PDB file of C-alpha atoms in Angstrom:
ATOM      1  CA  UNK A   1     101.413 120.633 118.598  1.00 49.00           C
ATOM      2  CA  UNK A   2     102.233 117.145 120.217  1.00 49.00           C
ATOM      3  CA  UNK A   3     105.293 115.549 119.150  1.00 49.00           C
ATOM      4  CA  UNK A   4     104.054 111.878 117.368  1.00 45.00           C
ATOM      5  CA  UNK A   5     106.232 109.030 118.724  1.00 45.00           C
ATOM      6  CA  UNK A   6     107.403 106.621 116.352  1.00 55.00           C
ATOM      7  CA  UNK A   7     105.803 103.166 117.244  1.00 79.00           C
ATOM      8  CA  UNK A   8     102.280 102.756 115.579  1.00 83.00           C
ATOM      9  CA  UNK A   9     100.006 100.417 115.586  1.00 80.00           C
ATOM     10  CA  UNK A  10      97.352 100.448 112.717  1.00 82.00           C
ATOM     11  CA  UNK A  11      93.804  99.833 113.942  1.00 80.00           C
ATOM     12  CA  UNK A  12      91.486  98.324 112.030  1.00 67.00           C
ATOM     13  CA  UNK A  13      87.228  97.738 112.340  1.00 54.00           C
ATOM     14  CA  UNK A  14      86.154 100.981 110.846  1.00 50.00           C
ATOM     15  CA  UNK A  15      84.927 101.056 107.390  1.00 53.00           C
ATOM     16  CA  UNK A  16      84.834 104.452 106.399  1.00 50.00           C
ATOM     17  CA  UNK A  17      88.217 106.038 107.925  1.00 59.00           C
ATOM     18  CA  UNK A  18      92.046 104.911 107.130  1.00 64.00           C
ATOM     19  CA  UNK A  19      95.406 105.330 108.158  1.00 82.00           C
ATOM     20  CA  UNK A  20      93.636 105.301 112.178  1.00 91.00           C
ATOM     21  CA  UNK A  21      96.660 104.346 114.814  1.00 94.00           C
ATOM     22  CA  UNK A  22      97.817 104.022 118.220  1.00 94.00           C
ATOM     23  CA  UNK A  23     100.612 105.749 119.502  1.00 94.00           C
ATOM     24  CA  UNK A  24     101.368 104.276 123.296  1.00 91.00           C
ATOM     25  CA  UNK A  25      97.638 105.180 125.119  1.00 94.00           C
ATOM     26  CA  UNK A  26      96.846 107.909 121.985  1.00 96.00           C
ATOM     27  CA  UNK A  27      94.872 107.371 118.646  1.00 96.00           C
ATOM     28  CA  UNK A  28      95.649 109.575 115.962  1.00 96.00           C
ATOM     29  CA  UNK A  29      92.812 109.930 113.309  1.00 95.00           C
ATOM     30  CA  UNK A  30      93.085 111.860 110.204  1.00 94.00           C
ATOM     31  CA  UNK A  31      91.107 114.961 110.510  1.00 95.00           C
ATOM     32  CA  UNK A  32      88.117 116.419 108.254  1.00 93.00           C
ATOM     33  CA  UNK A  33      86.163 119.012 108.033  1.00 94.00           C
ATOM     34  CA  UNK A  34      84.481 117.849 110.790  1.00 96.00           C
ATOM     35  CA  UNK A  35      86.951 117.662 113.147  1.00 97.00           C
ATOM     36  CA  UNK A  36      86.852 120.977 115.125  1.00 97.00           C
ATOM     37  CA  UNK A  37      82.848 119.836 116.025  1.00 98.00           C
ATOM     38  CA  UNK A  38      83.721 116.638 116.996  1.00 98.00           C
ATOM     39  CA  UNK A  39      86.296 118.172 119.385  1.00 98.00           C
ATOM     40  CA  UNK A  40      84.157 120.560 120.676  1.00 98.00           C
ATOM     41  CA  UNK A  41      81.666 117.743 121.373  1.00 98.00           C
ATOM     42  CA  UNK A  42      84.011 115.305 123.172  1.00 98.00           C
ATOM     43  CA  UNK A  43      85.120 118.346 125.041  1.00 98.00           C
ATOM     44  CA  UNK A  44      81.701 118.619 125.726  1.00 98.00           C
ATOM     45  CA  UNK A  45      81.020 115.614 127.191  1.00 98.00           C
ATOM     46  CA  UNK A  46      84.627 115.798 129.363  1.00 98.00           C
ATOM     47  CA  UNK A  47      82.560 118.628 131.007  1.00 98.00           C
ATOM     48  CA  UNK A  48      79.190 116.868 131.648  1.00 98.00           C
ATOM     49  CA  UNK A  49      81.345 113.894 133.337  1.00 98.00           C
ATOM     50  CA  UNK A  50      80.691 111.673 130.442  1.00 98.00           C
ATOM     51  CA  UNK A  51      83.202 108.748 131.005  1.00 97.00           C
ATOM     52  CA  UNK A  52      82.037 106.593 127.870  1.00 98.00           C
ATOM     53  CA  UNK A  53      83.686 108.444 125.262  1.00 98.00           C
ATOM     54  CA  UNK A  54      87.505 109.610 124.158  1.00 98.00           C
ATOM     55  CA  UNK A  55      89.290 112.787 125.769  1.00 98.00           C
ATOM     56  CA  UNK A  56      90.923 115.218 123.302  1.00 98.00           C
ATOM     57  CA  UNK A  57      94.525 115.726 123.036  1.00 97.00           C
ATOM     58  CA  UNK A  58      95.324 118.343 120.699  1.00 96.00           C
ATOM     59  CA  UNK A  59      96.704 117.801 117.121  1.00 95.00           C
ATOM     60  CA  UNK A  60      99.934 116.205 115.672  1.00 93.00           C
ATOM     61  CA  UNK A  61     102.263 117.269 114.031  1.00 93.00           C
ATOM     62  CA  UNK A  62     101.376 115.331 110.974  1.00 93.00           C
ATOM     63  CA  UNK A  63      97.925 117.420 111.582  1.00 95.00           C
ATOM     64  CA  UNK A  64      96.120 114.415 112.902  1.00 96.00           C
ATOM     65  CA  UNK A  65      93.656 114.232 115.620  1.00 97.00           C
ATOM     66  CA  UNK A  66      94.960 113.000 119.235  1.00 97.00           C
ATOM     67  CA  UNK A  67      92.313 111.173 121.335  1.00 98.00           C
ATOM     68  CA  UNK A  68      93.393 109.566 124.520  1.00 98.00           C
ATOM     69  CA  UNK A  69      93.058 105.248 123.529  1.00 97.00           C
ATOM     70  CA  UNK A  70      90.029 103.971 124.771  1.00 96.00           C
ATOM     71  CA  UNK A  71      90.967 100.192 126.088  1.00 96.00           C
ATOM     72  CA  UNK A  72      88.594  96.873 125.675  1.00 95.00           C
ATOM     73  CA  UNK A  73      87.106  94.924 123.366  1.00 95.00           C
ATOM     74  CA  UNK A  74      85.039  95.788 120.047  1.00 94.00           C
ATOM     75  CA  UNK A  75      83.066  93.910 117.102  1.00 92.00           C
ATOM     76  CA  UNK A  76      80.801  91.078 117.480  1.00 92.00           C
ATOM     77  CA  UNK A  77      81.211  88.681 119.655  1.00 90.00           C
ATOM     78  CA  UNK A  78      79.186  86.478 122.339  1.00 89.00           C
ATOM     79  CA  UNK A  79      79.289  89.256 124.781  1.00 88.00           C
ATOM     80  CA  UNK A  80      77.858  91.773 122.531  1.00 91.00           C
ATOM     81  CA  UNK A  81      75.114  89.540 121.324  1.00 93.00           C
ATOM     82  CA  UNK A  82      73.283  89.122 124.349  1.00 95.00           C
ATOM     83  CA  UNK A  83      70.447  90.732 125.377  1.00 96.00           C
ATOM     84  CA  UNK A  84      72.410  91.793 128.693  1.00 96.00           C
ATOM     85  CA  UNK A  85      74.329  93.839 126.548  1.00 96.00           C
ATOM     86  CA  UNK A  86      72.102  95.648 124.076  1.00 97.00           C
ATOM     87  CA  UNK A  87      70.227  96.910 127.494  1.00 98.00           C
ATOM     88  CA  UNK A  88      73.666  98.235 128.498  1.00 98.00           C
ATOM     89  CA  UNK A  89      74.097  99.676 124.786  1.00 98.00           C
ATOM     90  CA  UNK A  90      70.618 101.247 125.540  1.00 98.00           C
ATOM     91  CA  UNK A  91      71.562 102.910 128.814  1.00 98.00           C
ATOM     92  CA  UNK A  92      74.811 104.164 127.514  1.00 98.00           C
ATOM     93  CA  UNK A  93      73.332 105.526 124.531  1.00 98.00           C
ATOM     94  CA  UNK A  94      70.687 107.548 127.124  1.00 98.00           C
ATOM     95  CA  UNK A  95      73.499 108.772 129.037  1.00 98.00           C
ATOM     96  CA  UNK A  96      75.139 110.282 125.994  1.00 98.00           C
ATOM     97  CA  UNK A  97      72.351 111.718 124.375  1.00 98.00           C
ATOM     98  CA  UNK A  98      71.314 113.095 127.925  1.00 98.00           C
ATOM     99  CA  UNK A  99      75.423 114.780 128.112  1.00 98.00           C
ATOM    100  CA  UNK A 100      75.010 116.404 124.964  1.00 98.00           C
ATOM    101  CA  UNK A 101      72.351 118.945 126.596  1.00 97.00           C
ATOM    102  CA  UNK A 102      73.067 122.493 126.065  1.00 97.00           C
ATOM    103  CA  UNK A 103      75.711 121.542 123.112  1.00 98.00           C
ATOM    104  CA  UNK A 104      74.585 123.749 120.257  1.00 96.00           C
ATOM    105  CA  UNK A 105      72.058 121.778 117.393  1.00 97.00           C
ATOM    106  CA  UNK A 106      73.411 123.966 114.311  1.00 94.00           C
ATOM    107  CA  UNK A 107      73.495 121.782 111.549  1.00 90.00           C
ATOM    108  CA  UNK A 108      76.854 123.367 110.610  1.00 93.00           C
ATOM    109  CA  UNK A 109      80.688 122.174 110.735  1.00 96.00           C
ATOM    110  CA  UNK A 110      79.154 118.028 110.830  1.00 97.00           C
ATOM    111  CA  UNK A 111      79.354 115.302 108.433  1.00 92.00           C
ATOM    112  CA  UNK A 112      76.510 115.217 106.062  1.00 89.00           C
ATOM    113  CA  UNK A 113      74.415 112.281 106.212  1.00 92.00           C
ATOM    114  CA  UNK A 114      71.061 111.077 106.211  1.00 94.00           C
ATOM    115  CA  UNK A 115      68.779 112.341 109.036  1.00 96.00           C
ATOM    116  CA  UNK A 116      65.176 112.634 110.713  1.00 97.00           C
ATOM    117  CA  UNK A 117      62.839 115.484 109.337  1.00 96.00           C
ATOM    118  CA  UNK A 118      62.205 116.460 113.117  1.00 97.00           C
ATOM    119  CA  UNK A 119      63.654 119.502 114.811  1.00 97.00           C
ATOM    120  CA  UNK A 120      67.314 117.993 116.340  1.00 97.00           C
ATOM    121  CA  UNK A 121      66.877 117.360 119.822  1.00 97.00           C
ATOM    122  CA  UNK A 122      70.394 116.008 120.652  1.00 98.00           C
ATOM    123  CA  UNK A 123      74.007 115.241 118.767  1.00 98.00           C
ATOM    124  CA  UNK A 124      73.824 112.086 117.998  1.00 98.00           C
ATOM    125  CA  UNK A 125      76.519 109.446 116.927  1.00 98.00           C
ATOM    126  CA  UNK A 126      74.450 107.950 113.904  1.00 97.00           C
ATOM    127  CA  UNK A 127      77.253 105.496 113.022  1.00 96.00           C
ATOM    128  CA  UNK A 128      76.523 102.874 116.150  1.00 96.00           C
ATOM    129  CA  UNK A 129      78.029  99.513 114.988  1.00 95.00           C
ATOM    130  CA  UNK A 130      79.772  96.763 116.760  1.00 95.00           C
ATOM    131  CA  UNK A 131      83.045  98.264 115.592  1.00 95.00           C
ATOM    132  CA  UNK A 132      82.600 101.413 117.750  1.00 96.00           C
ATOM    133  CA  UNK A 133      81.448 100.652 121.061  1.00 97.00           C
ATOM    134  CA  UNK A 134      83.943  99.557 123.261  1.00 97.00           C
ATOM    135  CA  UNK A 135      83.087  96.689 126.001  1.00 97.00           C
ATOM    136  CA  UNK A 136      84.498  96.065 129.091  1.00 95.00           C
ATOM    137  CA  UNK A 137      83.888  93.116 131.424  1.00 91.00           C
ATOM    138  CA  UNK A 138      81.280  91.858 129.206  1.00 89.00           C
ATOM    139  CA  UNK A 139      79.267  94.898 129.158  1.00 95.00           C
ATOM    140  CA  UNK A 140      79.561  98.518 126.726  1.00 97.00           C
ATOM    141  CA  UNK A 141      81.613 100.745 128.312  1.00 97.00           C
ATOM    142  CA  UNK A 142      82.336 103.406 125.822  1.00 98.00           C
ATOM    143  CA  UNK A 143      81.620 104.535 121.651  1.00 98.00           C
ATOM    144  CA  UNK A 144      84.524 105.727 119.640  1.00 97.00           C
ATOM    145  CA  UNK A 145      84.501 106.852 116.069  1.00 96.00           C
ATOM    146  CA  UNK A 146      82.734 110.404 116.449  1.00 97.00           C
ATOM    147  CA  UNK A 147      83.436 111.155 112.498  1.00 94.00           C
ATOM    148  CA  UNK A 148      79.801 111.077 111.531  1.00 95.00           C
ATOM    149  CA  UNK A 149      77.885 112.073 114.771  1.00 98.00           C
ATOM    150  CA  UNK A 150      75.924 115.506 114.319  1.00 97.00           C
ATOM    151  CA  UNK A 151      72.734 117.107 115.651  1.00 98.00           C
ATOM    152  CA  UNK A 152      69.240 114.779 114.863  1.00 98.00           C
ATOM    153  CA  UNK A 153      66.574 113.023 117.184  1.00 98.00           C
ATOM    154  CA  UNK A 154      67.347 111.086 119.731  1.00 98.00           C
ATOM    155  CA  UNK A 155      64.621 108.534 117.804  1.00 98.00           C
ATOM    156  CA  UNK A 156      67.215 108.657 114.694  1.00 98.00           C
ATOM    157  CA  UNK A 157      70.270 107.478 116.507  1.00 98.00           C
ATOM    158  CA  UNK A 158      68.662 104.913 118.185  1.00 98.00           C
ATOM    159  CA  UNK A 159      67.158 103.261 115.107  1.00 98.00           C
ATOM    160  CA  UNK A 160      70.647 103.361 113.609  1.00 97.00           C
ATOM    161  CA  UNK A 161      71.817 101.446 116.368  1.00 98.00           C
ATOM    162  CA  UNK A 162      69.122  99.417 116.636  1.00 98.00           C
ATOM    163  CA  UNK A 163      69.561  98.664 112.233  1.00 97.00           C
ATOM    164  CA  UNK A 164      73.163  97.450 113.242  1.00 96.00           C
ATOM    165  CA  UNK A 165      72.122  95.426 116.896  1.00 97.00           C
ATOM    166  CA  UNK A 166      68.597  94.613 116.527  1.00 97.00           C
ATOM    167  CA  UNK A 167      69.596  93.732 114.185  1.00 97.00           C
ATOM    168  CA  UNK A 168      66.971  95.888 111.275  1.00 97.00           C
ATOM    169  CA  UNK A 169      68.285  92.984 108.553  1.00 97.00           C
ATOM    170  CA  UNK A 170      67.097  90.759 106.128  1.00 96.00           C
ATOM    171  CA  UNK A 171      68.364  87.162 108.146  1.00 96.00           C
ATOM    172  CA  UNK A 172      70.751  86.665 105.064  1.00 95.00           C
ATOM    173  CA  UNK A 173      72.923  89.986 105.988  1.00 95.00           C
ATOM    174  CA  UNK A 174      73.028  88.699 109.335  1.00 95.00           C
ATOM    175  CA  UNK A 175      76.053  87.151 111.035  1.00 91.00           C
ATOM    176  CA  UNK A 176      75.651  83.779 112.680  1.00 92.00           C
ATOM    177  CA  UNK A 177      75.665  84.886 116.139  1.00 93.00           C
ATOM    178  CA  UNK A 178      72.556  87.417 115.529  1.00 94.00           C
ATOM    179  CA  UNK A 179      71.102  85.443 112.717  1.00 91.00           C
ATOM    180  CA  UNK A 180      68.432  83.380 115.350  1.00 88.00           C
ATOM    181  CA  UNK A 181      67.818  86.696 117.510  1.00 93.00           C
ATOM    182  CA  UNK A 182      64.149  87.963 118.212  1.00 96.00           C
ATOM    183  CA  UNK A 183      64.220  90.990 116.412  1.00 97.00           C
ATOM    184  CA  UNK A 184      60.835  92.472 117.893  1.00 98.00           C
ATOM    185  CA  UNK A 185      61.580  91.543 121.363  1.00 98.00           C
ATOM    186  CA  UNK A 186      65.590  93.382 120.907  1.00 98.00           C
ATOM    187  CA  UNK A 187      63.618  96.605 119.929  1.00 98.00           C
ATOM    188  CA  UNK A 188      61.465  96.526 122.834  1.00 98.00           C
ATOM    189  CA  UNK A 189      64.207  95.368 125.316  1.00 98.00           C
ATOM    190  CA  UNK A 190      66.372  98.095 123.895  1.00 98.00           C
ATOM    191  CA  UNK A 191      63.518 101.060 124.286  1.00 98.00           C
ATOM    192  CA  UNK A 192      62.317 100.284 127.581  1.00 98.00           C
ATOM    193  CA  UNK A 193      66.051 100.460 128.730  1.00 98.00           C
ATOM    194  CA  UNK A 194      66.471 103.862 127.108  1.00 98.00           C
ATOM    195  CA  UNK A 195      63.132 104.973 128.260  1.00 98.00           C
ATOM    196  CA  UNK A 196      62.080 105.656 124.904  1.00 98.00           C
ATOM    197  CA  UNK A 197      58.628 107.612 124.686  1.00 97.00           C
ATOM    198  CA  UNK A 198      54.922 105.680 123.316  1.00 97.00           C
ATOM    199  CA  UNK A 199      54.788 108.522 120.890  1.00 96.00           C
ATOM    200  CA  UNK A 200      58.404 107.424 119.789  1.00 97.00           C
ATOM    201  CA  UNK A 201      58.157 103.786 119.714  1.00 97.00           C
ATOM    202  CA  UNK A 202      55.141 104.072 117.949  1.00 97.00           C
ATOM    203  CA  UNK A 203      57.345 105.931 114.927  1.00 97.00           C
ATOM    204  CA  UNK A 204      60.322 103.737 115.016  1.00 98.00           C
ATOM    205  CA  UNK A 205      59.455 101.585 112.074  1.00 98.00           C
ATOM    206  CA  UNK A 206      58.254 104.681 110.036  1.00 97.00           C
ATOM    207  CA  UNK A 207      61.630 106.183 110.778  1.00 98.00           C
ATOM    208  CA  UNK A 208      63.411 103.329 110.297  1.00 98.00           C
ATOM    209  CA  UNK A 209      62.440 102.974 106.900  1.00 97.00           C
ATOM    210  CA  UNK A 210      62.832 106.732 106.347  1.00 96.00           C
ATOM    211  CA  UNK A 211      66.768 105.955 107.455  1.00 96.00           C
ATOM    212  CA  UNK A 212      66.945 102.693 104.839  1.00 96.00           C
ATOM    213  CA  UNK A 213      65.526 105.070 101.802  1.00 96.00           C
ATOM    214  CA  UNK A 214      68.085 108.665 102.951  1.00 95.00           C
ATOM    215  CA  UNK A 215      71.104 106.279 103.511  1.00 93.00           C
ATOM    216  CA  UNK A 216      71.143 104.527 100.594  1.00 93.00           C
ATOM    217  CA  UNK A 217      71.057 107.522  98.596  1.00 93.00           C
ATOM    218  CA  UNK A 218      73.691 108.913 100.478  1.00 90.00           C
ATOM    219  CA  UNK A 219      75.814 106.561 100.482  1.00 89.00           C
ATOM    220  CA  UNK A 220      75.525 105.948  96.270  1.00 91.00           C
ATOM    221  CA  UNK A 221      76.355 109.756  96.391  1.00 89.00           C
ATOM    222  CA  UNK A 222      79.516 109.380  98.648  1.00 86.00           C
ATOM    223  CA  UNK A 223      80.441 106.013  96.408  1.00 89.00           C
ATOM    224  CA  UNK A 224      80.541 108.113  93.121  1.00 86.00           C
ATOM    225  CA  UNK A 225      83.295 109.943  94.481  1.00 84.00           C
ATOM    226  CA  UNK A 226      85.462 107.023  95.261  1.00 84.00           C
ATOM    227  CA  UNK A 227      87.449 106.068  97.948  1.00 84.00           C
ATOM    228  CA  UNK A 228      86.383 103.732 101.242  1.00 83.00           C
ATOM    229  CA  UNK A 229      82.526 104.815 100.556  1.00 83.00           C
ATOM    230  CA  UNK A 230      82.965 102.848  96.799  1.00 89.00           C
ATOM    231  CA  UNK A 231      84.576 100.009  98.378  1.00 89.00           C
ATOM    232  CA  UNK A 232      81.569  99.661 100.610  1.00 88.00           C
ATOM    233  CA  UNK A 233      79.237  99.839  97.463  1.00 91.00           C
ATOM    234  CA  UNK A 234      81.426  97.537  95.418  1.00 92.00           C
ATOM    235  CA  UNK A 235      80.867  95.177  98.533  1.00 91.00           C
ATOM    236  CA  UNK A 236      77.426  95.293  98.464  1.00 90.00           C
ATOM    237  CA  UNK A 237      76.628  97.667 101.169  1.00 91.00           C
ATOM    238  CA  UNK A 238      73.764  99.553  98.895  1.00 92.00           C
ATOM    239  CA  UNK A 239      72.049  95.827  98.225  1.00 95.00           C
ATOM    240  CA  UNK A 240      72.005  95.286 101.944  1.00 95.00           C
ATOM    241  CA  UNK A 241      70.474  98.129 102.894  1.00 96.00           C
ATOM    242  CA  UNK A 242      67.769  97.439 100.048  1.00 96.00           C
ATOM    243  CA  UNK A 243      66.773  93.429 101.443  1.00 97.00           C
ATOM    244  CA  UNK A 244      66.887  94.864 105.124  1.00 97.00           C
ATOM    245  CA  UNK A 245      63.938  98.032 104.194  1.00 97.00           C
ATOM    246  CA  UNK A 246      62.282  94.608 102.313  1.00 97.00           C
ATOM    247  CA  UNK A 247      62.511  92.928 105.029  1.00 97.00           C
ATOM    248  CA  UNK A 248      60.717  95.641 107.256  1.00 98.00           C
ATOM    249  CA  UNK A 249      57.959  95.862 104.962  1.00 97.00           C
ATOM    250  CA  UNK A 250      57.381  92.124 105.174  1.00 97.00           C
ATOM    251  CA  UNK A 251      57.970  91.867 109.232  1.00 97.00           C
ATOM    252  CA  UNK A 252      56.223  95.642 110.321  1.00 97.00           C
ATOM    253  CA  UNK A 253      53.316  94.235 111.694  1.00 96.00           C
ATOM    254  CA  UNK A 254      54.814  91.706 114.026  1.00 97.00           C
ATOM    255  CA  UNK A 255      57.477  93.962 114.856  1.00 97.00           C
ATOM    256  CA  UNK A 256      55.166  96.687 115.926  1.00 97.00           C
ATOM    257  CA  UNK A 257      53.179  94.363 117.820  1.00 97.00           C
ATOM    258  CA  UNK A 258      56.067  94.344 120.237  1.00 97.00           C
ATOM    259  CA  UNK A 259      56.618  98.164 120.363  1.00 97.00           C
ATOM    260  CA  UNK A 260      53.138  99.530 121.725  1.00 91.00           C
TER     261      UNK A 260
END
């Protein structure tokens, strides 16, 4: 066990997770059932000379998690608009994916979530916003926030990134600085930095829309049982994700136009 030092600073951005601190150039995260994966996976990635992710630290002795403090910027903001930086997003998303090879795909010890019907090919991090990639000199330099990642399709993570920076959204959902955005062009920009396959791009819509239908039931499931996931509901979360698969249906044509 590591000793906790008194001075903590609550961080805030995440909407799922409370009570998430920093102690000098530590966070300390509750820990879930999840936890001993997610450790295993950063220590994973430590290995494969990933630098765009946290290192572990042990365990409190509060029994919270210890991640080394990942320093820059996060959320939304002109930097993170531009089209400069969703290519960057796409790269560092590749690199991950590309670290986690030879990590073990059992579907066992994760979160639950939604998730493609395809054989896992990769972990992924499946929880992509604004709020957990970390930028540094105007670019992404790191993601934080491992709590839902688990094993899926490397297609699957990156159309949950790409609902969230794209952005996949109904233009009312959207905040002001991606409300004017090309949506079409952002998904191709963003696959031909990844490298993302014809066979793949070709699916991303379908898949999408697959994501908009699981998630919403999953996340009415996690709402009934209270907590941060209700609050989310209560704020509308559930009617978002219905306008944005509307949305899709309305703009799949032009969209796809753009993808092959």
């Amino acid at each position: 066990m590591v000793a906790t030092l008194l001075y903590e600073i609550p961080l805030q951005g995440g909407d799922v997770t409370d009570g998430v601190v920093r102690v000098d150039d530590t966070v300390r995260r509750p820990a879930s059932t999840s936890t001993p994966s997610v450790h295993a996976l950063l220590m994973h990635l430590e290995a494969a000379g990933f630098e765009g992710a946290p290192r572990v630290v042990g365990m409190d002795e509060f029994g919270r998690q210890i991640l080394t403090y990942v320093p820059g910027t996060t959320g939304l903001r002109l930097e993170s608009a531009s089209d400069e930086a969703l290519a960057g997003l796409a790269g560092l998303v590749r690199e991950f994916h590309d670290a986690t090879a030879g990590f073990p795909l059992t579907l066992d010890g994760w979160e639950e979530g939604s998730n493609d019907d395809k054989v896992p090919e990769v972990i992924g991090h499946c929880d992509l916003t604004m709020d957990n990639v970390i930028f540094r000199a105007g670019r992404p330099y790191a993601l934080i926030d491992f709590d839902l990642a688990r094993p899926t399709t490397r297609l699957f993570d990156i159309v949950t990134a790409l609902r969230h920076w794209a952005p996949i959204a109904d233009p009312v959902d959207r905040p002001p600085l991606l409300h004017a955005l090309d949506v079409g062009e952002r998904l191709r920009l963003f696959c031909d930095a990844y490298g993302v396959l014809p066979r793949d791009r070709r699916r991303l819509l379908e898949l999408a829309r697959l994501r908009f239908h699981r998630s919403y039931t999953v996340m009415r499931t996690r709402a009934s049982a209270g907590g941060n996931w209700a609050k989310m509901w209560a704020n509308g979360a559930g009617e978002r994700i219905r306008r944005a698969a509307a949305w899709l249906d309305v703009h799949e044509d032009e969209l796809h136009a753009h993808l092959v």
